[in-house]
Coordinates of C-alpha atoms in Angstrom, one line a residue:
M797 CA -6.2 -32.0 8.2
N798 CA -8.6 -29.0 7.4
S799 CA -5.8 -26.5 6.7
P800 CA -4.6 -26.7 3.3
R801 CA -1.0 -26.5 4.6
T802 CA -1.4 -29.7 7.0
R803 CA -2.8 -31.6 3.8
V804 CA 0.4 -30.5 1.5
S805 CA 2.8 -31.4 4.3
L806 CA 0.8 -35.0 4.8
I807 CA 1.2 -35.7 1.3
Y808 CA 5.1 -35.0 1.4
I809 CA 5.5 -37.0 4.5
L810 CA 3.9 -40.0 2.9
F811 CA 5.6 -39.7 -0.2
L812 CA 9.2 -39.7 1.4
A813 CA 8.1 -42.5 3.8
A814 CA 7.1 -44.2 0.6
L815 CA 10.3 -43.4 -1.0
A816 CA 12.5 -44.4 1.9
F817 CA 10.8 -47.7 2.1
F818 CA 11.6 -48.6 -1.5
L819 CA 15.2 -47.7 -1.1
V820 CA 15.7 -49.8 1.7
F821 CA 13.9 -52.8 0.3
S822 CA 16.0 -52.3 -2.7
L823 CA 19.1 -52.0 -0.9
Q824 CA 18.2 -55.5 1.1
Q825 CA 17.7 -57.2 -2.3
Q826 CA 20.9 -56.0 -3.7
T827 CA 22.8 -56.9 -0.6
G828 CA 20.8 -60.3 -0.4
A829 CA 21.6 -60.9 -4.2
Q830 CA 25.4 -60.4 -3.6
E831 CA 25.6 -62.9 -0.6
T832 CA 23.5 -65.6 -1.9
L833 CA 25.0 -69.2 -2.3
T834 CA 24.0 -71.8 -4.5
L835 CA 22.7 -75.4 -3.3
N836 CA 26.0 -76.8 -4.7
Q837 CA 28.0 -74.6 -2.7
V838 CA 26.4 -75.2 0.5
A839 CA 26.5 -79.1 -0.2
A840 CA 30.5 -78.6 -0.5
D841 CA 30.8 -76.2 2.3
I842 CA 28.9 -79.0 4.7
K843 CA 31.0 -81.7 3.0
A844 CA 34.3 -79.8 4.1
G845 CA 33.1 -79.5 7.8
Q846 CA 33.0 -75.8 7.3
V847 CA 29.7 -75.1 8.6
S848 CA 28.5 -75.0 12.2
R849 CA 24.9 -74.4 12.1
L850 CA 21.9 -74.5 9.6
V851 CA 18.9 -72.7 9.6
T852 CA 16.1 -73.2 7.2
D853 CA 12.7 -72.0 6.7
D854 CA 10.2 -72.4 3.6
E855 CA 12.4 -70.0 1.2
T856 CA 15.9 -69.6 2.5
L857 CA 18.9 -71.4 3.9
R858 CA 21.1 -69.7 6.4
L859 CA 24.5 -71.0 7.1
V860 CA 26.5 -70.2 9.9
Y861 CA 30.2 -71.1 9.4
K862 CA 32.7 -72.0 12.3
D863 CA 34.5 -69.0 11.8
G864 CA 31.4 -66.7 12.9
T865 CA 30.5 -65.8 9.4
E866 CA 27.0 -66.0 7.8
R867 CA 26.0 -66.8 4.2
T868 CA 22.5 -67.2 2.8
A869 CA 21.3 -69.5 0.1
L870 CA 17.7 -70.1 -1.4
R871 CA 16.2 -73.7 -1.2
E872 CA 14.1 -75.3 -3.8
P873 CA 10.2 -75.5 -2.7
G874 CA 8.5 -78.9 -2.8
Q875 CA 11.2 -80.8 -0.9
T876 CA 12.7 -80.6 2.3
T877 CA 16.3 -79.2 3.1
V878 CA 17.5 -82.4 4.3
Q879 CA 16.5 -84.4 1.0
Q880 CA 17.7 -81.8 -1.3
L881 CA 21.2 -82.0 0.7
L882 CA 21.4 -85.7 0.3
D883 CA 20.6 -85.6 -3.5
L884 CA 23.5 -83.3 -3.5
G885 CA 25.9 -86.0 -2.1
V886 CA 25.8 -85.0 1.6
T887 CA 26.0 -88.1 3.6
A888 CA 23.8 -88.6 6.8
E889 CA 26.9 -88.7 9.0
E890 CA 27.5 -85.1 7.7
L891 CA 24.3 -84.0 8.9
N892 CA 24.0 -85.7 12.3
A893 CA 23.8 -83.7 15.2
Q894 CA 27.5 -84.1 16.5
S895 CA 28.6 -82.5 12.8
I896 CA 26.0 -79.9 12.2
E897 CA 23.2 -78.3 14.3
L898 CA 20.3 -78.2 11.9
E899 CA 17.2 -75.9 12.8
V900 CA 13.9 -75.8 11.0
R901 CA 11.8 -72.2 11.5
P902 CA 8.4 -71.7 10.3
P903 CA 7.5 -69.1 7.9
S904 CA 7.3 -65.3 9.4
A905 CA 4.0 -63.7 9.2
W906 CA 5.9 -60.3 8.3
L907 CA 7.5 -62.1 5.4
G908 CA 4.0 -62.4 3.7
I909 CA 3.1 -59.1 4.7
L910 CA 6.3 -57.4 3.4
T911 CA 5.7 -59.5 0.1
V912 CA 2.4 -58.3 -0.4
L913 CA 3.2 -54.6 0.5
T914 CA 5.7 -54.7 -2.2
Y915 CA 3.2 -55.5 -4.7
L916 CA 0.4 -53.2 -3.4
G917 CA 2.3 -50.4 -2.1
P918 CA 2.7 -48.4 -5.3
L919 CA -1.1 -48.6 -5.8
I920 CA -1.8 -47.7 -2.0
F921 CA 0.8 -44.6 -2.4
V922 CA -1.3 -43.7 -5.7
G923 CA -4.9 -44.2 -4.0
L924 CA -3.6 -41.8 -1.2
I925 CA -2.5 -39.1 -3.4
F926 CA -5.9 -39.3 -5.3
W927 CA -7.8 -39.3 -2.0
F928 CA -6.0 -36.2 -0.8
V929 CA -6.5 -34.4 -4.1
M930 CA -10.2 -35.1 -3.8
R931 CA -10.2 -33.6 -0.5
Q932 CA -8.4 -30.4 -1.8
A933 CA -10.7 -30.1 -4.4
Q934 CA -13.7 -30.5 -2.2
G935 CA -12.0 -28.2 0.4
S936 CA -11.7 -25.3 -2.3
N937 CA -15.4 -25.8 -3.3
N938 CA -16.1 -25.1 0.6
A939 CA -13.9 -22.3 0.5
A940 CA -15.8 -20.9 -2.3
M941 CA -19.0 -21.2 -0.8
S942 CA -17.7 -19.8 2.5
F943 CA -16.1 -17.0 0.5
G944 CA -19.7 -15.9 -0.6
K945 CA -20.5 -14.8 3.0
S946 CA -20.3 -11.2 3.7
R947 CA -16.8 -10.0 5.1
A948 CA -18.1 -6.8 6.4
R949 CA -17.5 -5.7 9.8
M950 CA -20.3 -5.0 12.2
F951 CA -20.0 -2.3 14.8
S952 CA -22.8 -1.9 17.4
G953 CA -24.3 1.5 17.5
E954 CA -24.8 1.5 21.4
N955 CA -21.4 2.9 22.2
P956 CA -20.2 5.0 19.5
T957 CA -16.5 5.9 19.1
V958 CA -17.0 8.6 16.5
T959 CA -19.2 11.4 16.3
F960 CA -19.6 14.6 14.4
S961 CA -17.5 16.1 17.2
D962 CA -14.6 14.1 16.2
V963 CA -14.7 15.5 12.6
A964 CA -13.8 18.9 12.0
G965 CA -13.0 21.2 8.8
V966 CA -16.2 19.7 6.9
E967 CA -19.3 21.7 8.4
E968 CA -20.9 21.6 4.9
A969 CA -21.0 17.8 4.8
K970 CA -22.2 17.4 8.2
V971 CA -25.1 19.4 7.3
D972 CA -25.8 17.4 4.2
L973 CA -25.5 14.3 6.2
Q974 CA -27.7 15.4 9.1
E975 CA -30.7 14.8 7.5
I976 CA -29.5 11.1 7.2
V977 CA -29.0 11.2 11.0
E978 CA -32.7 12.4 11.7
F979 CA -34.0 9.9 9.2
L980 CA -32.5 6.9 11.1
K981 CA -33.3 8.2 14.6
E982 CA -37.1 9.4 13.7
P983 CA -38.1 7.8 10.2
E984 CA -41.7 8.4 11.2
K985 CA -41.2 12.2 10.6
F986 CA -40.3 11.5 7.1
I987 CA -42.7 9.0 6.2
A988 CA -45.5 11.0 7.5
L989 CA -44.8 13.7 4.9
G990 CA -44.4 11.2 2.3
A991 CA -40.7 12.1 2.2
R992 CA -38.2 9.6 0.6
I993 CA -34.7 10.0 2.0
P994 CA -31.9 9.0 0.1
K995 CA -31.0 5.2 -0.1
G996 CA -27.3 5.8 -1.0
V997 CA -24.8 8.8 -0.3
L998 CA -21.9 9.0 -2.1
L999 CA -18.9 10.8 -0.1
V1000 CA -16.2 12.0 -3.0
G1001 CA -13.0 13.9 -1.9
Q1002 CA -9.1 13.5 -2.4
P1003 CA -7.5 10.9 0.1
G1004 CA -7.1 11.8 3.6
T1005 CA -10.1 14.3 3.7
G1006 CA -11.9 11.9 6.1
K1007 CA -14.7 10.1 4.2
T1008 CA -14.2 7.1 6.2
L1009 CA -14.5 9.0 9.5
M1010 CA -17.8 10.8 8.3
A1011 CA -19.3 7.7 7.8
K1012 CA -18.7 6.4 11.2
A1013 CA -19.8 9.6 12.6
V1014 CA -23.1 9.2 10.9
S1015 CA -23.6 5.6 12.5
G1016 CA -22.2 7.0 15.9
E1017 CA -24.7 10.3 15.9
A1018 CA -27.4 8.0 14.8
G1019 CA -26.9 5.2 17.2
V1020 CA -27.5 2.5 14.8
P1021 CA -25.2 -0.8 13.4
F1022 CA -22.4 0.2 11.0
F1023 CA -21.6 -2.7 8.5
S1024 CA -17.9 -1.9 6.8
I1025 CA -16.5 -3.5 3.7
S1026 CA -14.2 -2.6 1.3
G1027 CA -15.1 -2.9 -2.4
S1028 CA -12.1 -4.8 -3.1
E1029 CA -13.6 -7.6 -0.8
F1030 CA -16.5 -8.5 -2.9
V1031 CA -14.1 -9.9 -6.0
E1032 CA -12.6 -12.9 -5.7
M1033 CA -11.4 -15.8 -8.2
F1034 CA -14.3 -17.8 -7.6
V1035 CA -17.2 -17.0 -10.1
G1036 CA -20.5 -15.8 -8.4
V1037 CA -18.6 -15.2 -5.0
G1038 CA -18.9 -11.4 -5.2
A1039 CA -22.7 -11.3 -6.0
S1040 CA -23.3 -13.9 -3.3
R1041 CA -21.6 -11.7 -0.6
V1042 CA -23.6 -8.6 -1.9
R1043 CA -26.9 -10.8 -1.3
D1044 CA -25.4 -11.9 2.1
L1045 CA -24.3 -8.3 3.1
F1046 CA -28.0 -6.9 2.4
D1047 CA -29.7 -9.8 4.1
Q1048 CA -27.7 -9.0 7.0
A1049 CA -28.3 -5.3 7.3
K1050 CA -32.0 -6.0 6.7
R1051 CA -32.2 -8.1 9.8
H1052 CA -30.2 -5.1 11.6
S1053 CA -32.1 -2.4 10.2
P1054 CA -31.9 0.5 10.8
C1055 CA -28.3 0.5 9.8
I1056 CA -25.7 1.8 7.7
I1057 CA -23.8 0.0 4.9
F1058 CA -20.3 1.6 4.3
I1059 CA -18.6 0.5 1.4
D1060 CA -14.9 1.9 1.2
E1061 CA -13.2 2.5 -2.4
I1062 CA -16.3 1.6 -4.2
D1063 CA -14.6 2.4 -7.2
A1064 CA -13.1 -1.2 -7.2
V1065 CA -16.1 -2.7 -8.0
G1066 CA -18.4 0.1 -9.3
R1067 CA -16.4 1.0 -12.3
Q1068 CA -18.6 1.6 -15.8
R1069 CA -19.3 -1.6 -17.3
G1070 CA -18.0 -1.8 -20.8
A1071 CA -15.6 1.0 -20.8
G1072 CA -12.3 -1.1 -20.6
L1073 CA -11.3 0.3 -17.4
G1074 CA -9.8 -2.2 -15.1
G1075 CA -10.4 -5.1 -18.2
S1076 CA -13.7 -6.7 -18.8
H1077 CA -14.0 -8.8 -15.4
D1078 CA -17.2 -10.8 -15.7
E1079 CA -17.3 -11.4 -12.1
R1080 CA -16.7 -7.9 -11.0
E1081 CA -19.7 -6.9 -13.5
Q1082 CA -22.1 -9.4 -11.8
T1083 CA -21.1 -8.4 -8.6
L1084 CA -22.0 -4.4 -9.6
N1085 CA -25.1 -5.9 -11.1
Q1086 CA -26.3 -7.7 -7.9
M1087 CA -25.5 -4.6 -5.9
L1088 CA -27.8 -2.4 -8.4
V1089 CA -30.8 -4.9 -7.9
E1090 CA -30.1 -5.1 -4.1
M1091 CA -30.6 -1.2 -3.8
D1092 CA -33.7 -1.3 -6.0
G1093 CA -35.0 -4.1 -3.9
F1094 CA -35.0 -2.2 -0.7
D1095 CA -38.5 -1.7 0.7
T1096 CA -39.7 2.0 2.0
D1097 CA -39.5 0.9 5.4
T1098 CA -36.3 -1.1 5.7
N1099 CA -34.2 1.8 7.2
V1100 CA -31.2 0.9 5.8
I1101 CA -28.6 3.8 4.1
M1102 CA -25.5 2.8 2.0
I1103 CA -22.8 5.2 2.3
A1104 CA -19.9 4.8 -0.2
A1105 CA -16.5 6.6 -0.6
T1106 CA -14.4 7.0 -3.6
N1107 CA -11.9 9.6 -4.5
R1108 CA -12.6 8.8 -8.4
P1109 CA -16.1 9.6 -8.8
D1110 CA -15.4 9.8 -12.9
I1111 CA -15.2 6.1 -13.5
L1112 CA -18.1 4.9 -11.7
D1113 CA -21.2 3.2 -13.5
P1114 CA -23.8 5.9 -14.2
A1115 CA -26.4 3.2 -12.9
L1116 CA -25.2 3.6 -9.5
L1117 CA -25.4 7.2 -9.7
R1118 CA -29.1 7.6 -10.8
P1119 CA -31.6 8.6 -8.7
G1120 CA -32.9 5.8 -6.4
R1121 CA -29.5 4.5 -5.4
F1122 CA -26.3 7.0 -4.9
D1123 CA -28.4 9.9 -5.6
R1124 CA -26.5 12.4 -3.3
R1125 CA -23.2 13.5 -3.6
V1126 CA -21.3 14.8 -0.7
T1127 CA -18.0 16.4 -1.4
M1128 CA -15.4 16.2 1.4
D1129 CA -13.2 19.3 0.3
P1130 CA -9.8 20.2 1.6
P1131 CA -10.3 22.1 4.9
D1132 CA -9.6 25.8 5.0
V1133 CA -7.7 27.8 7.6
K1134 CA -10.6 27.8 10.0
G1135 CA -11.1 24.0 9.4
R1136 CA -7.5 23.1 9.7
E1137 CA -7.3 24.8 13.1
E1138 CA -10.5 22.7 14.2
I1139 CA -8.8 19.5 12.7
L1140 CA -5.7 20.4 14.5
K1141 CA -7.8 20.8 17.8
V1142 CA -9.6 17.4 17.3
H1143 CA -6.0 15.7 16.9
A1144 CA -4.3 17.6 19.9
R1145 CA -6.9 16.2 22.3
G1146 CA -5.3 14.0 25.0
K1147 CA -1.7 15.4 24.1
P1148 CA 0.1 17.5 26.3
L1149 CA 0.8 20.8 24.2
A1150 CA 2.7 23.8 25.7
K1151 CA 1.5 27.1 26.4
E1152 CA 2.9 28.8 23.8
V1153 CA 1.5 26.6 21.0
K1154 CA -0.9 28.5 18.7
L1155 CA -2.8 26.2 16.6
A1156 CA -4.1 29.0 14.4
T1157 CA -0.4 29.9 13.6
L1158 CA 0.0 26.4 12.6
A1159 CA -3.1 26.4 10.4
R1160 CA -2.0 29.3 8.5
A1161 CA 1.2 27.5 7.9
T1162 CA -0.3 24.2 6.2
P1163 CA -2.1 25.3 3.2
G1164 CA -3.2 22.7 1.0
F1165 CA -3.0 20.0 4.1
V1166 CA -6.2 17.5 4.5
G1167 CA -7.3 15.7 8.0
A1168 CA -4.7 12.7 7.6
D1169 CA -1.8 15.1 7.0
L1170 CA -2.7 17.3 10.0
E1171 CA -3.0 14.2 12.0
N1172 CA 0.7 13.0 10.9
L1173 CA 2.0 16.3 11.8
I1174 CA 0.6 16.4 15.2
N1175 CA 1.9 12.5 15.6
E1176 CA 5.5 13.8 14.3
A1177 CA 5.7 16.7 16.9
A1178 CA 4.8 14.3 19.6
I1179 CA 7.5 11.8 18.3
L1180 CA 9.9 14.6 18.2
S1181 CA 9.4 15.8 21.6
A1182 CA 9.4 12.5 23.1
R1183 CA 13.0 11.9 21.5
R1184 CA 14.3 15.1 23.0
N1185 CA 12.8 14.0 26.3
K1186 CA 10.1 17.0 26.7
K1187 CA 7.1 16.5 28.6
T1188 CA 5.0 18.7 26.4
I1189 CA 4.9 19.2 22.5
G1190 CA 6.1 22.7 21.7
Q1191 CA 5.6 25.3 18.9
D1192 CA 9.5 24.4 17.9
E1193 CA 8.4 20.8 17.3
L1194 CA 5.2 21.4 15.6
E1195 CA 6.8 23.7 13.1
E1196 CA 9.4 21.3 12.5
S1197 CA 6.9 18.7 11.8
V1198 CA 5.4 21.0 9.2
E1199 CA 8.8 21.0 7.3
R1200 CA 9.3 17.1 7.5
V1201 CA 5.9 16.6 6.1
M1202 CA 6.2 19.1 3.2
L1203 CA 9.7 18.5 2.2
G1204 CA 10.1 14.7 3.2
G1205 CA 12.8 14.0 6.0
P1206 CA 14.9 15.3 9.0
E1207 CA 17.2 17.9 8.8
R1208 CA 20.6 16.6 7.8
R1209 CA 23.0 18.7 9.9
S1210 CA 25.9 15.6 9.7
K1211 CA 26.3 16.0 5.7
L1212 CA 29.5 17.8 5.4
I1213 CA 30.2 20.2 2.6
S1214 CA 32.8 22.8 1.8
Q1215 CA 32.5 26.6 2.5
E1216 CA 32.5 27.3 -1.1
E1217 CA 29.5 25.3 -1.6
K1218 CA 28.0 26.6 1.6
L1219 CA 28.4 30.3 0.3
I1220 CA 26.7 29.3 -3.2
K1221 CA 23.9 27.7 -1.3
A1222 CA 23.5 30.7 1.0
Y1223 CA 23.4 33.1 -1.7
H1224 CA 20.8 30.9 -3.5
E1225 CA 18.4 30.8 -0.9
A1226 CA 18.8 34.4 -0.3
G1227 CA 17.9 35.1 -3.9
H1228 CA 14.4 33.3 -3.5
A1229 CA 13.8 35.2 -0.1
V1230 CA 14.7 38.6 -1.5
L1231 CA 12.7 38.4 -4.3
S1232 CA 9.5 37.0 -2.3
H1233 CA 10.1 40.0 -0.2
V1234 CA 10.0 42.8 -2.6
L1235 CA 7.5 41.6 -5.2
P1236 CA 4.1 42.5 -4.6
N1237 CA 2.4 39.4 -5.6
A1238 CA 4.5 37.0 -3.8
D1239 CA 4.1 35.0 -0.5
P1240 CA 5.8 36.2 2.3
V1241 CA 8.9 34.4 3.5
H1242 CA 8.4 32.1 6.5
K1243 CA 11.7 30.5 6.8
I1244 CA 15.1 30.3 5.2
T1245 CA 17.6 27.5 5.6
I1246 CA 20.8 26.3 4.1
V1247 CA 20.7 22.7 6.1
S1248 CA 19.5 20.0 4.1
R1249 CA 16.3 18.1 4.5
G1250 CA 15.1 15.5 2.5
Q1251 CA 16.2 15.7 -1.1
A1252 CA 16.5 19.5 -0.7
G1253 CA 20.0 20.7 0.1
G1254 CA 18.5 24.0 1.3
Y1255 CA 15.1 25.7 1.1
M1256 CA 13.3 28.8 1.5
L1257 CA 9.5 28.5 2.6
A1258 CA 7.1 31.1 1.7
L1259 CA 3.5 31.0 2.7
P1260 CA 0.5 32.8 2.1
E1261 CA -1.3 34.9 4.6
D1262 CA -4.7 33.0 3.7
D1263 CA -6.2 30.4 1.4
R1264 CA -7.0 31.2 -2.0
E1265 CA -8.7 29.4 -4.6
M1266 CA -7.7 31.7 -7.9
A1267 CA -4.4 32.8 -9.0
S1268 CA -4.1 35.8 -11.4
R1269 CA -1.3 35.9 -14.2
N1270 CA 0.9 38.3 -12.0
R1271 CA 0.9 36.1 -9.5
F1272 CA 2.0 33.4 -11.7
T1273 CA 4.6 35.8 -13.3
D1274 CA 6.3 36.9 -9.7
A1275 CA 6.0 33.1 -8.7
M1276 CA 8.3 32.4 -11.5
T1277 CA 10.6 35.2 -10.6
V1278 CA 11.2 34.0 -7.4
T1279 CA 11.8 30.3 -8.4
L1280 CA 14.4 32.0 -10.6
G1281 CA 15.8 34.1 -7.9
G1282 CA 18.5 31.3 -6.8
R1283 CA 20.1 31.1 -10.3
A1284 CA 20.1 34.9 -10.9
A1285 CA 21.8 35.3 -7.4
E1286 CA 24.7 32.7 -8.3
E1287 CA 25.2 34.5 -11.9
I1288 CA 25.0 38.3 -10.4
I1289 CA 27.7 37.2 -7.3
F1290 CA 29.9 34.5 -8.8
D1291 CA 29.5 35.4 -12.3
D1292 CA 28.8 31.4 -12.7
I1293 CA 25.8 29.1 -12.5
T1294 CA 25.6 25.8 -10.6
S1295 CA 23.0 22.7 -10.9
G1296 CA 21.6 23.7 -7.5
A1297 CA 18.8 25.6 -9.7
S1298 CA 18.0 22.3 -11.5
S1299 CA 14.3 21.7 -9.8
D1300 CA 13.7 25.5 -9.8
I1301 CA 14.2 25.4 -13.6
Q1302 CA 12.0 22.5 -14.2
R1303 CA 9.3 24.2 -11.7
V1304 CA 9.4 27.3 -13.9
T1305 CA 9.0 25.7 -17.2
Q1306 CA 6.0 24.0 -15.8
I1307 CA 4.4 27.1 -14.5
A1308 CA 5.0 28.9 -17.7
R1309 CA 3.7 25.9 -20.2
Q1310 CA 0.6 25.7 -17.8
M1311 CA -0.1 29.5 -18.2
V1312 CA 0.4 29.3 -22.1
M1313 CA -1.7 26.0 -22.9
R1314 CA -4.0 25.5 -19.8
L1315 CA -5.1 29.2 -18.7
G1316 CA -4.9 31.2 -21.4
M1317 CA -2.5 33.5 -20.5
S1318 CA -0.5 33.9 -23.8
E1319 CA -1.4 37.2 -25.5
K1320 CA -0.1 35.6 -28.9
L1321 CA -2.0 32.4 -28.7
G1322 CA -5.1 33.8 -26.9
T1323 CA -7.5 32.2 -24.8
R1324 CA -7.8 28.7 -25.6
V1325 CA -6.6 25.5 -24.1
Y1326 CA -4.2 23.3 -26.1
G1327 CA -4.1 19.5 -25.4
Q1328 CA -5.8 17.4 -23.3
K1329 CA -6.7 18.4 -19.7
E1330 CA -4.2 17.9 -17.3
E1331 CA -3.5 18.5 -13.6
L1332 CA -2.1 21.8 -12.6
V1333 CA 1.7 21.7 -11.5
F1334 CA 0.8 23.6 -8.3
L1335 CA -1.4 20.4 -7.4
G1336 CA 1.8 18.5 -7.2
R1337 CA 0.8 16.1 -10.2
E1338 CA 0.9 15.7 -13.4
I1339 CA -0.8 13.7 -16.0
S1340 CA 0.1 12.9 -19.9
E1341 CA -1.5 15.3 -22.4
Q1342 CA -2.9 14.2 -25.9
K1343 CA -1.9 16.9 -28.7
D1344 CA -4.7 18.3 -30.6
Y1345 CA -3.1 21.2 -32.2
S1346 CA -0.4 21.2 -35.4
E1347 CA 3.2 21.3 -35.3
A1348 CA 3.2 25.2 -36.1
I1349 CA 1.0 25.6 -32.8
A1350 CA 3.7 23.6 -30.9
E1351 CA 6.5 25.8 -32.0
E1352 CA 4.6 28.8 -31.2
I1353 CA 4.0 27.1 -27.6
D1354 CA 7.5 26.7 -27.3
R1355 CA 8.3 30.3 -28.3
E1356 CA 5.5 31.7 -25.8
V1357 CA 7.1 29.3 -22.9
L1358 CA 10.5 30.5 -23.5
K1359 CA 9.4 34.0 -23.8
L1360 CA 7.9 34.1 -20.3
V1361 CA 10.7 32.3 -18.5
T1362 CA 13.3 34.6 -20.1
A1363 CA 11.4 37.4 -19.0
A1364 CA 11.0 36.4 -15.3
Y1365 CA 14.8 35.6 -15.5
A1366 CA 15.6 39.0 -16.7
Q1367 CA 13.0 40.5 -14.0
A1368 CA 15.1 38.4 -11.2
K1369 CA 18.5 39.7 -12.2
K1370 CA 17.6 43.2 -12.2
L1371 CA 15.7 43.3 -8.8
L1372 CA 18.7 41.2 -7.3
T1373 CA 21.1 44.0 -8.6
K1374 CA 18.9 46.6 -7.3
Y1375 CA 19.0 45.0 -3.7
R1376 CA 22.4 43.7 -3.9
K1377 CA 23.2 44.9 -0.6
E1378 CA 20.5 43.3 1.2
L1379 CA 21.2 40.1 -0.7
K1380 CA 24.9 40.1 0.7
K1381 CA 23.5 40.8 4.2
V1382 CA 21.0 38.1 4.2
A1383 CA 23.5 35.2 2.6
E1384 CA 26.2 36.5 5.2
K1385 CA 23.8 35.8 8.2
L1386 CA 22.8 32.4 6.8
M1387 CA 26.3 31.4 6.6
E1388 CA 26.7 32.4 10.5
V1389 CA 23.2 30.9 11.8
E1390 CA 21.9 28.5 8.9
T1391 CA 18.6 29.3 9.5
L1392 CA 16.6 32.3 9.5
T1393 CA 13.0 33.0 10.6
R1394 CA 10.2 35.2 9.1
E1395 CA 11.2 38.0 11.9
E1396 CA 14.9 37.4 11.6
F1397 CA 14.9 37.9 7.7
E1398 CA 12.6 40.8 7.9
K1399 CA 15.0 43.0 10.3
L1400 CA 17.6 42.6 7.4
M1401 CA 15.2 43.9 4.4
P1402 CA 13.5 47.3 4.1
P1403 CA 9.6 47.3 4.5
A1404 CA 7.7 44.8 2.2
P1405 CA 5.1 46.5 -0.4
A1406 CA 1.5 46.0 -0.2
K1407 CA 0.5 42.4 -1.2
R1408 CA -2.2 42.4 -4.1
I1409 CA -5.0 40.1 -4.2
G1410 CA -4.7 36.9 -5.7
G1411 CA -2.8 34.1 -4.9
T1412 CA -1.0 30.6 -5.3
P1413 CA -0.4 27.8 -3.2
A1414 CA 2.7 27.6 -0.6
L1415 CA 5.7 27.8 -2.4
A1416 CA 8.8 26.0 -1.4
T1417 CA 11.9 26.5 -3.5
A1418 CA 14.7 24.2 -2.9
T1419 CA 18.4 24.1 -3.8
N1420 CA 19.1 21.1 -5.9
G1421 CA 16.2 19.2 -4.5
R1422 CA 12.4 18.7 -5.4
T1423 CA 9.2 21.5 -4.8
S1424 CA 7.2 20.7 -2.2
K1425 CA 3.7 22.3 -1.3

């Protein structure tokens, strides 16, 4: 009865029952109306000697004929049945026991009840519906009151499942949070010196960098209770529920102090007020106001620390970030090569790795990967090993899982292509690889294949030797040249071009536009940014720009972009013509084995020139597919 679904089902059942009752009653009334005789007909049938039995009560007469049929008639109230029949000309001899069996029955109690229900049934039915509607409304109010209770999940700190040893690749963040742990363990040491520990810590970082894991590690290190809740759980359709949940959450935290409150995705409730972001939601703003008040109301001896996580700190309300609230920001950066190796070691715990596995090599092959990507990588490798009925996870499975994560899908060796198309694909990927090998500012080749994977018909994977945060103009120029190597190889060898370079052309155009508009790398247009800020194409994401320049400048931008792309294509054709012999050797080898590793490829090429300083993220050029990390 307390379940809304049960109440609605019961209403439907009552409605159907009432409908069935009225239908049956109506059918009975219609049937009775069709078979009812008049008293004159009854008298005539008795005179004719056709009736063998007559049953009467207060309202009806039931006639049983000698042939077995039955008919009914309505009698006139106020007189007996015999008197009515005598008045209609029936003689006493015709009504004696030898001629007809006469039975008088008392009125049925059910008949009266049925008559009352006929008139009162609709009123009772409407009353029941009204009662259930009121119960539903009362249940909603009770639900709203119960919604006001905090939905935070509490984890005891007695047996921590996550500590700092389970979080790798963010050593600087651990140092920032270590004093939080010390304060929760030994608050007297800080209070004696008059030090005020931060009330709130904001963890900032892109998705997958381990913000939630780090918050749990702080709780595990300190051995205190941990309250976890999402920012979206504060806001409901009922007015005042969010603010009530905030009050309840802080009350629970104070009762269990010292403890940690962790709010994941705080931007769901902490967006800037009055900025028009996410709509002007009064309930959300009331919830945020209550949170600000509660943080100000923390006593100095409550020993409650708030930790919040977000990947969009730019939209948070300034009142949340002022001193006294979330006054400390800890940035969770993507890990470097050493950090990635440590993260891989953490996720490899308890998994049977083969002896030849080198996690350091795997870390170098995964620039740009965050903790979630590396965990997924290890898991994919374990799944591949299980499918191949292996007892351990080998280096081959780990490297294949890197490509699955980067290019989005397994190899499609069952895809049938003609030999002509296969040859074009081989020269296309060989063109990318040869240029990546001979250009001094390009990354070394890691793998070449003409086997389809994900959206790519084939790909050449080039990985940097180490992580770099800056890229020079020469690096961008060489990257564009390598990207156009597939199209240039097609034109040189076949004197024709195909659609296989569609994603390459898109990528190189984006690089050139970034150089001109965002990075000030155009000699003619100078060191200036054109348009509102947008993400670099190397980060794998683009956002729209807003023009703040004239149409004449727009034409100059187009000309500069075309100039850069044309120069890169001319350079690609020039170098591939010079190394045409090596290009042919690589393509023929790809036709034979379909996949070349770095060692196999370098045996077919002359020694590579010394690489210069400066870098770009990992480059994966794909035939008729999308560009990955």
